[in-house]
Coordinates of C-alpha atoms and ligand atoms in Angstrom, one line a residue:
Chain A
M956 CA 44.6 1.2 13.8
D957 CA 42.0 2.2 16.3
S958 CA 38.5 0.9 16.3
Y959 CA 35.6 1.7 18.4
C960 CA 32.4 0.1 19.6
V961 CA 29.3 1.4 21.2
G962 CA 27.1 -0.8 23.1
S963 CA 24.8 -3.6 22.7
W964 CA 23.0 -5.5 20.1
S965 CA 20.8 -8.5 19.7
G966 CA 20.4 -12.1 20.6
R967 CA 20.5 -13.0 17.0
L968 CA 23.1 -10.7 15.8
T969 CA 26.2 -9.1 16.8
I970 CA 27.7 -5.8 15.9
Q971 CA 31.3 -6.4 15.1
C972 CA 33.5 -3.4 14.9
G973 CA 36.6 -4.9 13.7
D974 CA 37.0 -3.0 10.5
G975 CA 38.2 0.3 12.0
G976 CA 35.5 1.9 9.8
A977 CA 34.4 4.4 12.4
E978 CA 35.7 7.9 11.8
K979 CA 38.8 9.0 13.8
G980 CA 38.0 11.0 16.9
T981 CA 34.6 9.4 17.4
A982 CA 35.9 7.0 20.0
L983 CA 33.3 6.1 22.6
V984 CA 35.0 3.0 24.0
K985 CA 38.6 1.9 23.6
R986 CA 39.7 -1.4 24.9
K987 CA 42.5 -3.9 25.2
C988 CA 42.1 -7.5 24.0
D989 CA 40.5 -9.8 26.5
K990 CA 43.2 -12.3 26.0
C991 CA 46.4 -10.3 25.6
D992 CA 47.7 -6.8 25.9
K993 CA 47.2 -5.8 22.3
A994 CA 44.6 -3.3 21.4
A995 CA 41.2 -4.9 20.7
T996 CA 40.1 -4.5 17.1
H997 CA 37.1 -6.7 17.2
H998 CA 34.3 -5.9 19.6
S999 CA 31.0 -7.7 20.0
V1000 CA 28.2 -7.6 22.4
E1001 CA 25.6 -10.4 22.3
I1002 CA 22.6 -10.7 24.5
I1003 CA 21.6 -14.2 24.9
N1004 CA 18.6 -14.9 27.2
G1005 CA 19.0 -11.5 28.7
E1006 CA 22.6 -12.1 29.6
K1007 CA 25.1 -9.7 28.0
I1008 CA 28.3 -11.2 26.7
E1009 CA 30.9 -8.8 25.6
K1010 CA 34.0 -9.7 23.6
H1011 CA 36.9 -7.5 22.8
L1012 CA 39.7 -9.2 20.8
C1013 CA 42.7 -8.3 18.8
D1014 CA 43.0 -9.5 15.2
Q1015 CA 44.9 -12.7 16.1
H1016 CA 42.6 -13.7 18.9
A1017 CA 39.5 -12.8 16.9
A1018 CA 40.7 -15.1 14.1
E1019 CA 41.2 -17.9 16.6
E1020 CA 37.6 -17.4 17.9
G1021 CA 36.4 -17.6 14.3
I1022 CA 35.0 -14.1 14.4
S1023 CA 35.0 -12.3 11.1
I1024 CA 32.9 -9.6 9.6
K1025 CA 30.0 -10.9 7.7
T1026 CA 29.7 -9.9 4.1
V1027 CA 27.0 -7.4 3.2
Q1028 CA 23.9 -9.1 1.9
A1029 CA 22.5 -7.9 -1.4
P1030 CA 19.2 -6.2 -1.3
I1031 CA 16.3 -8.3 -2.4
N1032 CA 15.7 -6.8 -5.8
E1033 CA 19.3 -7.3 -6.7
L1034 CA 19.1 -10.9 -5.4
L1035 CA 16.1 -11.5 -7.6
S1036 CA 17.6 -10.0 -10.7
N1037 CA 20.9 -11.8 -10.2
F1038 CA 19.1 -15.0 -9.5
V1039 CA 17.0 -14.9 -12.6
K1040 CA 19.9 -13.9 -14.7
L1041 CA 21.9 -16.8 -13.3
Q1042 CA 19.1 -19.2 -14.0
G1043 CA 18.5 -17.8 -17.4
G1044 CA 21.8 -17.3 -19.1
Q1045 CA 21.7 -16.4 -22.8
P1046 CA 19.1 -18.3 -24.7
E1047 CA 21.2 -18.2 -28.0
E1048 CA 24.2 -19.9 -26.3
V1049 CA 22.1 -22.7 -24.9
D1050 CA 20.4 -23.4 -28.1
Q1051 CA 23.6 -25.0 -29.4
G1052 CA 24.1 -26.9 -26.2
D1053 CA 23.8 -30.6 -25.9
E1054 CA 20.5 -31.7 -24.3
S1055 CA 22.1 -34.8 -22.9
V1056 CA 24.6 -33.1 -20.5
T1057 CA 24.2 -33.8 -16.9
G1058 CA 24.7 -31.8 -13.6
P1059 CA 24.1 -28.1 -13.3
T1060 CA 24.4 -27.5 -17.0
A1061 CA 21.5 -29.9 -17.6
D1062 CA 19.6 -27.8 -15.1
A1063 CA 20.4 -24.6 -16.9
S1064 CA 19.3 -26.0 -20.2
E1065 CA 16.1 -27.2 -18.6
M1066 CA 15.6 -23.6 -17.4
E1067 CA 16.0 -22.5 -21.0
V1068 CA 13.4 -24.9 -22.2
K1069 CA 11.3 -23.4 -19.5
A1070 CA 12.2 -19.9 -20.6
G1071 CA 10.3 -20.5 -23.8
F1072 CA 7.4 -22.1 -21.8
A1073 CA 4.5 -19.8 -21.0
C1074 CA 2.0 -19.7 -18.2
P1075 CA -1.1 -21.3 -19.7
E1076 CA -3.3 -18.7 -18.1
C1077 CA -1.8 -15.4 -18.9
G1078 CA 0.9 -16.3 -21.4
L1079 CA 3.8 -14.9 -19.5
T1080 CA 7.1 -16.6 -20.4
F1081 CA 9.9 -17.2 -18.0
A1082 CA 12.1 -14.9 -20.1
Q1083 CA 9.6 -12.1 -19.6
F1084 CA 9.5 -12.8 -15.9
R1085 CA 13.3 -12.6 -15.8
E1086 CA 13.1 -9.2 -17.5
K1087 CA 10.6 -7.5 -15.2
S1088 CA 10.8 -9.6 -12.1
L1089 CA 7.0 -9.6 -12.1
L1090 CA 4.7 -12.5 -12.5
G1091 CA 1.5 -12.2 -14.6
C1092 CA -1.2 -13.9 -12.7
P1093 CA -1.9 -16.3 -9.8
E1094 CA -1.5 -19.3 -12.1
C1095 CA 2.1 -18.3 -12.9
Y1096 CA 3.0 -19.6 -9.4
K1097 CA 2.0 -23.1 -10.6
A1098 CA 3.4 -22.8 -14.0
F1099 CA 6.9 -21.7 -12.8
E1100 CA 6.7 -23.5 -9.5
R1101 CA 10.0 -25.4 -9.8
Q1102 CA 12.1 -22.3 -10.7
L1103 CA 10.2 -20.2 -8.2
C1104 CA 10.9 -22.5 -5.3
S1105 CA 14.6 -22.0 -5.3
L1106 CA 14.3 -18.3 -5.8
L1107 CA 11.8 -18.0 -3.0
E1108 CA 14.1 -20.0 -0.7
R1109 CA 16.9 -17.5 -1.3
A1110 CA 14.7 -14.4 -1.1
H1111 CA 12.9 -15.4 2.0
E1112 CA 15.6 -16.8 4.3
G1113 CA 14.8 -20.4 3.4
G1114 CA 11.0 -19.9 3.6
V1115 CA 9.1 -21.9 0.9
H1116 CA 5.8 -22.5 2.7
H1117 CA 3.3 -19.9 3.8
I1118 CA 2.8 -19.6 7.5
G1119 CA 0.3 -17.1 8.8
K1120 CA -3.0 -15.6 7.9
V1121 CA -5.4 -17.7 5.8
P1122 CA -8.4 -16.0 4.2
V1123 CA -11.6 -17.0 6.0
R1124 CA -13.5 -17.1 2.8
A1125 CA -13.6 -19.3 -0.2
G1126 CA -10.5 -17.4 -1.2
A1127 CA -8.4 -20.2 0.2
D1128 CA -10.1 -22.6 -2.2
E1129 CA -7.9 -22.8 -5.2
N1130 CA -10.4 -24.5 -7.5
R1131 CA -12.8 -21.7 -7.0
Q1132 CA -10.1 -19.2 -7.9
S1133 CA -9.3 -21.1 -11.1
Q1134 CA -13.0 -21.2 -12.0
L1135 CA -13.2 -17.4 -11.5
M1136 CA -10.3 -17.0 -13.7
R1137 CA -11.9 -19.1 -16.5
M1138 CA -15.2 -17.3 -16.1
R1139 CA -13.6 -13.9 -16.4
K1140 CA -11.6 -15.0 -19.4
R1141 CA -14.9 -16.0 -21.2
L1142 CA -16.4 -12.7 -20.2
D1143 CA -13.4 -10.9 -21.7
E1144 CA -13.8 -12.9 -25.0
A1145 CA -17.5 -12.1 -25.1
V1146 CA -16.8 -8.4 -24.8
N1147 CA -14.1 -8.6 -27.4
S1148 CA -16.4 -10.3 -29.9
E1149 CA -19.1 -7.7 -28.9
D1150 CA -21.5 -10.4 -27.7
Y1151 CA -23.0 -8.1 -25.1
E1152 CA -25.9 -10.4 -24.2
L1153 CA -23.5 -13.2 -23.3
A1154 CA -21.3 -10.8 -21.5
A1155 CA -24.1 -9.5 -19.4
R1156 CA -25.1 -13.1 -18.5
L1157 CA -21.5 -14.0 -17.6
R1158 CA -21.2 -10.9 -15.5
D1159 CA -24.2 -12.0 -13.5
D1160 CA -22.8 -15.5 -13.2
I1161 CA -19.5 -14.2 -11.8
R1162 CA -21.3 -12.0 -9.3
T1163 CA -23.4 -14.8 -8.0
F1164 CA -20.4 -17.1 -7.9
E1165 CA -18.3 -14.5 -6.0
E1166 CA -21.0 -13.9 -3.5
S1167 CA -21.6 -17.6 -2.8
A1168 CA -19.0 -17.9 -0.1
E1169 CA -18.1 -21.4 0.8
Chain B
M1144 CA -12.5 15.4 3.9
N1145 CA -10.7 17.1 1.2
I1146 CA -7.2 17.0 -0.2
N1147 CA -6.9 20.8 0.2
K1148 CA -7.1 20.5 4.0
M1149 CA -4.1 18.2 4.1
T1150 CA -1.6 21.0 3.9
D1151 CA -2.9 22.5 7.2
H1152 CA -1.1 20.0 9.4
A1153 CA 1.5 17.2 9.3
G1154 CA 0.2 13.7 8.5
E1155 CA -0.1 10.9 11.0
W1156 CA 3.5 9.8 10.6
L1157 CA 4.8 13.2 11.7
R1158 CA 2.4 13.9 14.5
G1159 CA 5.3 13.6 16.9
S1160 CA 3.4 11.5 19.4
G1161 CA 3.2 7.9 20.3
P1162 CA 5.7 5.7 22.2
H1163 CA 9.4 6.5 21.7
H1164 CA 8.6 9.4 19.3
D1165 CA 11.9 11.0 20.1
I1166 CA 13.5 8.3 17.9
V1167 CA 10.8 6.4 16.2
I1168 CA 9.0 8.7 13.8
S1169 CA 6.4 6.3 12.5
S1170 CA 5.3 2.7 12.3
R1171 CA 3.9 1.5 9.0
I1172 CA 2.4 -1.8 8.0
R1173 CA 1.5 -2.7 4.4
L1174 CA -0.4 -5.7 3.0
A1175 CA -0.3 -6.7 -0.6
R1176 CA -3.4 -8.4 -2.0
N1177 CA -4.7 -9.5 -5.3
I1178 CA -8.2 -10.4 -6.4
A1179 CA -8.7 -13.9 -7.6
G1180 CA -9.7 -14.4 -11.2
F1181 CA -7.8 -11.4 -12.7
P1182 CA -4.3 -11.3 -14.0
F1183 CA -1.9 -9.1 -11.9
V1184 CA -1.9 -5.4 -12.8
N1185 CA 1.1 -5.6 -15.1
R1186 CA -0.7 -8.2 -17.3
A1187 CA -4.3 -7.1 -16.9
N1188 CA -5.8 -5.2 -19.9
V1189 CA -7.4 -1.8 -19.3
R1190 CA -10.9 -3.3 -19.1
Q1191 CA -9.7 -5.7 -16.4
Q1192 CA -8.0 -2.9 -14.6
H1193 CA -11.2 -0.9 -14.7
E1194 CA -13.1 -3.9 -13.3
V1195 CA -10.7 -4.2 -10.4
L1196 CA -11.0 -0.5 -9.7
A1197 CA -14.8 -0.8 -9.8
L1198 CA -14.8 -3.8 -7.4
C1199 CA -12.6 -2.0 -5.0
H1200 CA -14.6 1.2 -5.2
E1201 CA -17.7 -0.8 -4.4
H1202 CA -16.3 -2.5 -1.3
I1203 CA -14.3 0.4 0.0
V1204 CA -16.6 3.4 -0.7
E1205 CA -20.1 2.3 -1.5
Q1206 CA -20.2 -0.4 1.2
K1207 CA -18.3 1.9 3.6
L1208 CA -15.2 0.1 4.7
D1209 CA -14.7 3.1 7.0
D1210 CA -16.8 6.0 8.0
D1211 CA -14.9 8.6 6.1
V1212 CA -12.9 7.6 3.2
L1213 CA -11.5 10.0 0.6
W1214 CA -11.4 8.3 -2.8
I1215 CA -8.9 9.9 -5.2
D1216 CA -8.9 8.8 -8.8
L1217 CA -5.3 9.4 -9.8
R1218 CA -6.0 9.7 -13.5
D1219 CA -7.7 13.0 -13.1
S1220 CA -5.8 14.4 -10.1
P1221 CA -3.4 17.3 -10.8
Q1222 CA 0.3 16.4 -10.7
L1223 CA 0.8 18.5 -7.6
D1224 CA -1.9 16.7 -5.7
R1225 CA -0.2 13.4 -6.5
E1226 CA 3.1 14.7 -5.4
L1227 CA 1.5 15.9 -2.2
L1228 CA 0.2 12.4 -1.5
V1229 CA 3.7 11.0 -2.1
E1230 CA 5.2 13.5 0.3
R1231 CA 2.6 12.5 2.9
H1232 CA 3.6 8.8 2.3
L1233 CA 0.0 8.0 1.3
I1234 CA 1.0 6.7 -2.2
S1235 CA 4.2 5.5 -3.8
K1236 CA 6.1 7.4 -6.4
Q1237 CA 5.3 4.6 -8.8
H1238 CA 1.6 5.0 -8.1
A1239 CA 1.7 8.8 -8.6
G1240 CA 3.1 8.0 -12.0
S1241 CA 2.6 10.0 -15.1
N1242 CA 0.5 7.7 -17.3
N1243 CA -3.0 9.1 -17.1
E1244 CA -4.4 6.2 -19.0
L1245 CA -3.8 3.6 -16.3
P1246 CA -6.9 3.2 -14.1
R1247 CA -5.7 3.6 -10.5
A1248 CA -6.9 5.2 -7.3
V1249 CA -6.1 5.6 -3.7
A1250 CA -8.6 5.5 -0.8
V1251 CA -7.4 7.5 2.1
G1252 CA -8.8 7.4 5.7
V1253 CA -9.9 10.7 7.0
D1254 CA -7.2 11.0 9.6
E1255 CA -4.6 9.6 7.1
T1256 CA -4.0 6.6 9.3
F1257 CA -4.7 4.3 6.4
A1258 CA -4.4 4.4 2.7
I1259 CA -5.3 1.7 0.1
M1260 CA -3.7 2.0 -3.3
I1261 CA -5.6 0.3 -6.1
N1262 CA -3.8 -1.0 -9.2
E1263 CA -0.3 -0.2 -8.1
E1264 CA 2.0 -3.3 -8.5
D1265 CA -0.7 -5.4 -6.9
H1266 CA -4.5 -4.9 -7.1
L1267 CA -4.6 -3.8 -3.5
R1268 CA -1.8 -2.3 -1.4
M1269 CA -3.1 -1.3 1.9
Q1270 CA -1.1 0.5 4.6
V1271 CA -1.7 1.7 8.1
L1272 CA 0.5 4.5 9.6
R1273 CA 1.0 5.4 13.2
S1274 CA 3.3 7.9 14.7
G1275 CA 5.8 6.6 17.2
L1276 CA 6.3 2.9 17.9
Q1277 CA 2.8 1.4 17.6
L1278 CA 3.2 -1.7 15.5
T1279 CA 0.7 -3.9 17.4
E1280 CA -2.0 -1.2 17.1
A1281 CA -1.2 -0.6 13.4
F1282 CA -1.4 -4.3 12.8
S1283 CA -4.8 -4.7 14.4
H1284 CA -6.1 -1.9 12.3
I1285 CA -4.8 -3.2 9.1
N1286 CA -5.9 -6.7 9.9
H1287 CA -9.4 -5.5 10.5
L1288 CA -9.5 -3.7 7.2
D1289 CA -8.2 -6.8 5.5
D1290 CA -10.8 -9.0 7.2
V1291 CA -13.6 -6.8 6.0
L1292 CA -12.4 -6.7 2.4
E1293 CA -11.6 -10.4 2.5
S1294 CA -15.2 -11.2 3.5
K1295 CA -16.3 -9.6 0.2
L1296 CA -13.6 -10.1 -2.3
N1297 CA -11.9 -13.4 -3.3
Y1298 CA -8.2 -13.0 -2.8
A1299 CA -5.7 -14.8 -4.9
Y1300 CA -4.2 -17.3 -2.4
S1301 CA -2.5 -20.6 -2.4
Q1302 CA -2.1 -23.1 0.4
R1303 CA 1.6 -23.4 -0.3
F1304 CA 2.6 -19.8 -1.2
G1305 CA 0.0 -17.9 0.8
Y1306 CA -1.3 -14.5 -0.6
L1307 CA -0.1 -14.4 -4.2
T1308 CA 1.6 -11.2 -5.4
A1309 CA 3.0 -9.9 -8.6
C1310 CA 6.5 -9.9 -7.3
P1311 CA 7.6 -13.1 -5.6
T1312 CA 9.5 -11.1 -3.0
N1313 CA 6.1 -10.2 -1.4
V1314 CA 4.4 -13.5 -1.6
G1315 CA 3.2 -15.3 1.6
T1316 CA 1.9 -12.9 4.2
G1317 CA 2.3 -10.0 1.8
I1318 CA 3.2 -8.0 4.9
R1319 CA 5.8 -5.2 5.0
V1320 CA 6.5 -3.8 8.4
S1321 CA 8.5 -0.5 8.4
V1322 CA 9.6 1.8 11.1
M1323 CA 11.0 5.2 10.3
L1324 CA 13.8 6.1 12.7
H1325 CA 15.5 9.4 13.4
L1326 CA 19.2 8.5 14.2
P1327 CA 21.2 11.7 14.3
A1328 CA 23.5 10.7 17.1
L1329 CA 24.5 7.5 15.4
K1330 CA 25.2 9.5 12.3
L1331 CA 27.3 12.1 14.2
T1332 CA 29.3 9.4 16.0
G1333 CA 29.9 7.5 12.8
E1334 CA 28.2 4.4 14.1
I1335 CA 25.4 4.3 11.6
E1336 CA 27.1 2.0 9.1
K1337 CA 27.2 -0.7 11.8
V1338 CA 23.4 -0.4 12.1
R1339 CA 23.1 -0.7 8.4
R1340 CA 25.3 -3.7 8.3
A1341 CA 23.7 -5.4 11.2
A1342 CA 20.2 -4.7 9.7
R1343 CA 21.3 -6.3 6.4
D1344 CA 22.6 -9.3 8.2
M1345 CA 19.2 -9.7 9.8
H1346 CA 17.7 -9.6 6.3
L1347 CA 16.1 -6.2 6.8
A1348 CA 16.1 -3.4 4.3
V1349 CA 17.4 0.0 5.2
R1350 CA 16.1 2.9 3.2
G1351 CA 15.8 6.6 3.3
L1352 CA 12.8 8.9 3.8
F1353 CA 11.1 8.1 0.5
G1354 CA 11.6 4.4 0.3
E1355 CA 13.4 2.3 -2.3
G1356 CA 16.6 3.8 -3.6
S1357 CA 16.3 7.0 -1.6
E1358 CA 19.2 8.3 0.4
A1359 CA 18.8 8.7 4.2
I1360 CA 18.5 12.4 4.2
G1361 CA 17.7 14.2 7.4
D1362 CA 19.1 11.2 9.3
L1363 CA 15.8 9.4 8.7
Y1364 CA 16.1 5.7 8.2
Q1365 CA 13.3 3.3 7.2
I1366 CA 13.9 -0.3 8.3
S1367 CA 11.6 -3.0 7.0
N1368 CA 11.4 -6.8 6.7
Q1369 CA 12.4 -8.5 3.5
S1370 CA 11.1 -12.0 4.0
T1371 CA 7.4 -12.5 3.7
L1372 CA 7.3 -16.3 3.3
G1373 CA 7.8 -18.9 5.9
K1374 CA 7.2 -16.6 8.9
S1375 CA 3.9 -15.5 10.3
E1376 CA 2.7 -11.9 10.6
M1377 CA 3.1 -12.2 14.4
E1378 CA 6.7 -13.5 14.2
I1379 CA 7.6 -10.6 11.9
L1380 CA 6.0 -8.1 14.1
A1381 CA 7.5 -9.5 17.3
D1382 CA 10.9 -9.4 15.7
F1383 CA 10.5 -5.7 15.2
E1384 CA 8.8 -4.8 18.3
T1385 CA 10.8 -6.7 20.8
T1386 CA 14.2 -7.1 19.1
V1387 CA 15.1 -4.8 16.2
V1388 CA 13.6 -1.5 17.1
P1389 CA 14.3 -1.5 20.9
Q1390 CA 17.9 -2.3 20.2
I1391 CA 18.3 0.5 17.7
I1392 CA 16.6 2.8 20.1
A1393 CA 19.0 1.8 22.9
Y1394 CA 21.9 2.2 20.5
E1395 CA 20.9 5.7 19.4
K1396 CA 20.3 6.7 23.1
Q1397 CA 23.7 5.5 24.0
A1398 CA 25.2 7.5 21.2
R1399 CA 23.2 10.6 22.4
Q1400 CA 24.5 10.1 25.9
A1401 CA 28.0 9.7 24.7
L1402 CA 27.8 12.9 22.8
L1403 CA 26.3 14.8 25.7
Q1404 CA 28.9 13.6 28.1
Q1405 CA 32.0 13.5 25.9
R1406 CA 31.4 16.3 23.4
P1407 CA 28.7 18.7 24.6
E1408 CA 30.3 21.7 22.9
Q1409 CA 30.5 20.1 19.5
L1410 CA 26.9 18.9 20.0
D1411 CA 25.6 22.3 20.9
D1412 CA 27.6 23.8 18.0
K1413 CA 25.8 21.5 15.5
I1414 CA 22.4 22.3 17.0
Y1415 CA 22.8 26.1 17.2
R1416 CA 24.4 26.4 13.8
A1417 CA 21.4 24.6 12.4
L1418 CA 19.1 26.9 14.2
A1419 CA 21.0 30.0 13.1
I1420 CA 21.0 29.0 9.4
L1421 CA 17.3 28.0 9.5
K1422 CA 16.4 31.4 11.1
H1423 CA 18.4 33.5 8.8
A1424 CA 19.1 31.9 5.4
R1425 CA 17.5 33.3 2.3
M1426 CA 17.7 30.3 0.0
M1427 CA 17.3 26.7 1.1
G1428 CA 17.2 23.4 -0.7
T1429 CA 15.1 20.5 0.6
E1430 CA 18.0 18.3 1.6
E1431 CA 19.8 21.0 3.4
V1432 CA 16.7 21.8 5.3
L1433 CA 16.1 18.2 6.3
Q1434 CA 19.7 17.9 7.6
L1435 CA 19.4 21.1 9.6
L1436 CA 16.0 20.1 11.0
S1437 CA 17.5 16.8 12.0
H1438 CA 20.1 18.6 14.2
L1439 CA 17.4 20.9 15.5
R1440 CA 15.2 18.0 16.4
L1441 CA 18.0 16.3 18.2
G1442 CA 18.6 19.6 20.2
V1443 CA 14.9 19.8 21.1
N1444 CA 14.8 16.1 22.1
L1445 CA 17.9 16.5 24.3
G1446 CA 16.6 19.6 26.0
R1447 CA 19.5 21.8 24.5
I1448 CA 16.9 24.1 23.0
N1449 CA 13.7 24.9 24.9
K1450 CA 12.2 27.7 22.9
I1451 CA 11.0 25.5 20.0
D1452 CA 8.4 22.8 20.3
M1453 CA 8.6 19.4 18.6
K1454 CA 5.5 20.0 16.6
T1455 CA 7.0 23.0 14.8
V1456 CA 10.1 21.0 13.9
N1457 CA 8.0 18.0 12.7
D1458 CA 5.7 20.2 10.7
L1459 CA 8.6 21.8 9.0
F1460 CA 10.0 18.4 7.9
L1461 CA 6.8 18.0 5.8
L1462 CA 5.8 21.6 4.9
T1463 CA 9.2 22.4 3.3
Q1464 CA 8.8 19.5 0.8
P1465 CA 8.3 20.9 -2.8
A1466 CA 4.6 19.9 -3.3
H1467 CA 3.6 21.1 0.2
L1468 CA 5.4 24.3 -0.2
Q1469 CA 3.6 25.0 -3.5
R1470 CA 0.2 24.0 -2.1
I1471 CA 0.6 26.3 0.9
T1472 CA 1.7 29.3 -1.2
G1473 CA -1.0 28.4 -3.7
R1474 CA 1.2 28.7 -6.8
S1475 CA 3.6 26.5 -8.7
M1476 CA 7.2 27.7 -8.6
D1477 CA 10.5 26.8 -10.2
P1478 CA 13.2 25.4 -8.0
V1479 CA 14.9 28.7 -7.5
E1480 CA 11.7 30.4 -6.4
R1481 CA 11.0 27.4 -4.2
R1482 CA 14.4 27.8 -2.4
A1483 CA 13.6 31.4 -1.6
E1484 CA 10.0 30.6 -0.5
R1485 CA 11.2 27.7 1.6
A1486 CA 13.7 29.9 3.5
A1487 CA 11.0 32.6 4.0
M1488 CA 8.5 30.0 5.4
I1489 CA 11.0 28.6 7.8
R1490 CA 12.0 32.1 9.0
A1491 CA 8.3 32.9 9.6
R1492 CA 7.7 29.7 11.5
L1493 CA 10.8 30.1 13.7
K1494 CA 10.4 33.8 14.3
G1495 CA 9.1 33.5 17.8
C1496 CA 12.1 31.7 19.1
E1497 CA 15.0 33.9 20.2
L1498 CA 18.3 32.3 20.6
Ligands
LIG2505 ZN1 44.6 -10.8 21.8
LIG2506 ZN1 0.2 -16.4 -15.5

């Protein structure tokens, strides 16, 4: 089985061409193994600090070097839906489960208790989140913090804490954000109950509050 | 500015200029933002959605975020206009939607270098587009737009999770950096799967011309970051600009050289067959055209064809898309009519170039 490799790749990653996946007749480079006379089936080029390190190995020597083809990573949305499915299970099954079990099962049943639990602000349940993969409001991040953390860790290559831009404005102040949420909720209720006088007043309050940066 | 004028020329992302434009079609940066005090779009009621729309209109249009902004209310735009905006990469398919009840809009910069979708998945989805590899420039533009809006609107933000978004896969910086790459030689040499695999290993998404789920037609591949939490905007950008993109460019160039040196006849055959079909066919589908244009573009880039300029090829990538085609001819057509019209338009545009 022939396999081919073109060129260079990164410091962080290596293109390994050991699968013979390239179409026949597209050979650009053919090589012998670096360590014996057999045909090389695994090729890799790494650039580390500007220095190019090429390796061409046969199956046996590649195995000795611990080189293997990485498995393809699932796209993020798949990851998310698989993850929430995994965390969720089937609510009916868990209902009959014993609450006192320990280990991972205890975790799962705790998730199920959480599944019925709703965000106090927007009313979204974990089960609903699982269904659409969308959160309902900023408060959901607090309400589902525990479950989200492990999901975020997987979805963002281990990242669980924000690093980067911070809004200059009061936007960074979480108390203000919660207060805005409460004010807008009252406004919504006022409009619903057709109390337009109160609604107008609340609207003005919100405007003043929003414009009073810091 | 007027949406009718858009069909005259290709948008920013197909301008065919900018660094490395032979391989990098466009650079795009998107930021997802939500306004504090409102539920996210999917849980906001219609009144709240209206309020978000009004707030954004105020700060983008009334208070002049930019000198010339076209505000397009998508509820009352014709279907064809919305499709045109999708083809020009100014709104997503989801945002074009079909539900005319949902209050939503897009603010488009006069030169189409930026667009802000309102009430898509998040309250605000802003994007800046540049042709060629211009990520730093694109970032400074979008960062400026974000700063201006941020000085007027309270964004939903948490110390721990950063900018809060409806989907947790966007939380943190809310940034999505994408480059659209034209990789015909890697496709022809069968090396493209390695790029796909390598990109996935680096936690990057590889998509086609029209984003999520779309096939890589016309050898156009969109590569974007997937992680938005735990890395700064600058780190994400630097990854792209100094590592990912230059390496793919080098890899594609190597493949082009290999083709030129090792199989020039086969290469020319691909290019000239593409040109012959484009110049003479009577019925053409979108995908077929994109594939042929891809080979033609490679031929022009490698200097194998001199009688066609890049601009003509780039324009055709866009103008042969269904909504553009119908806009230009000024009437709506069924798919069969479109195939004939598309072939006619291409013949007309390529008439000057003799083989
Ligand atoms: Zn060996
Ligand atoms: Zn919520």
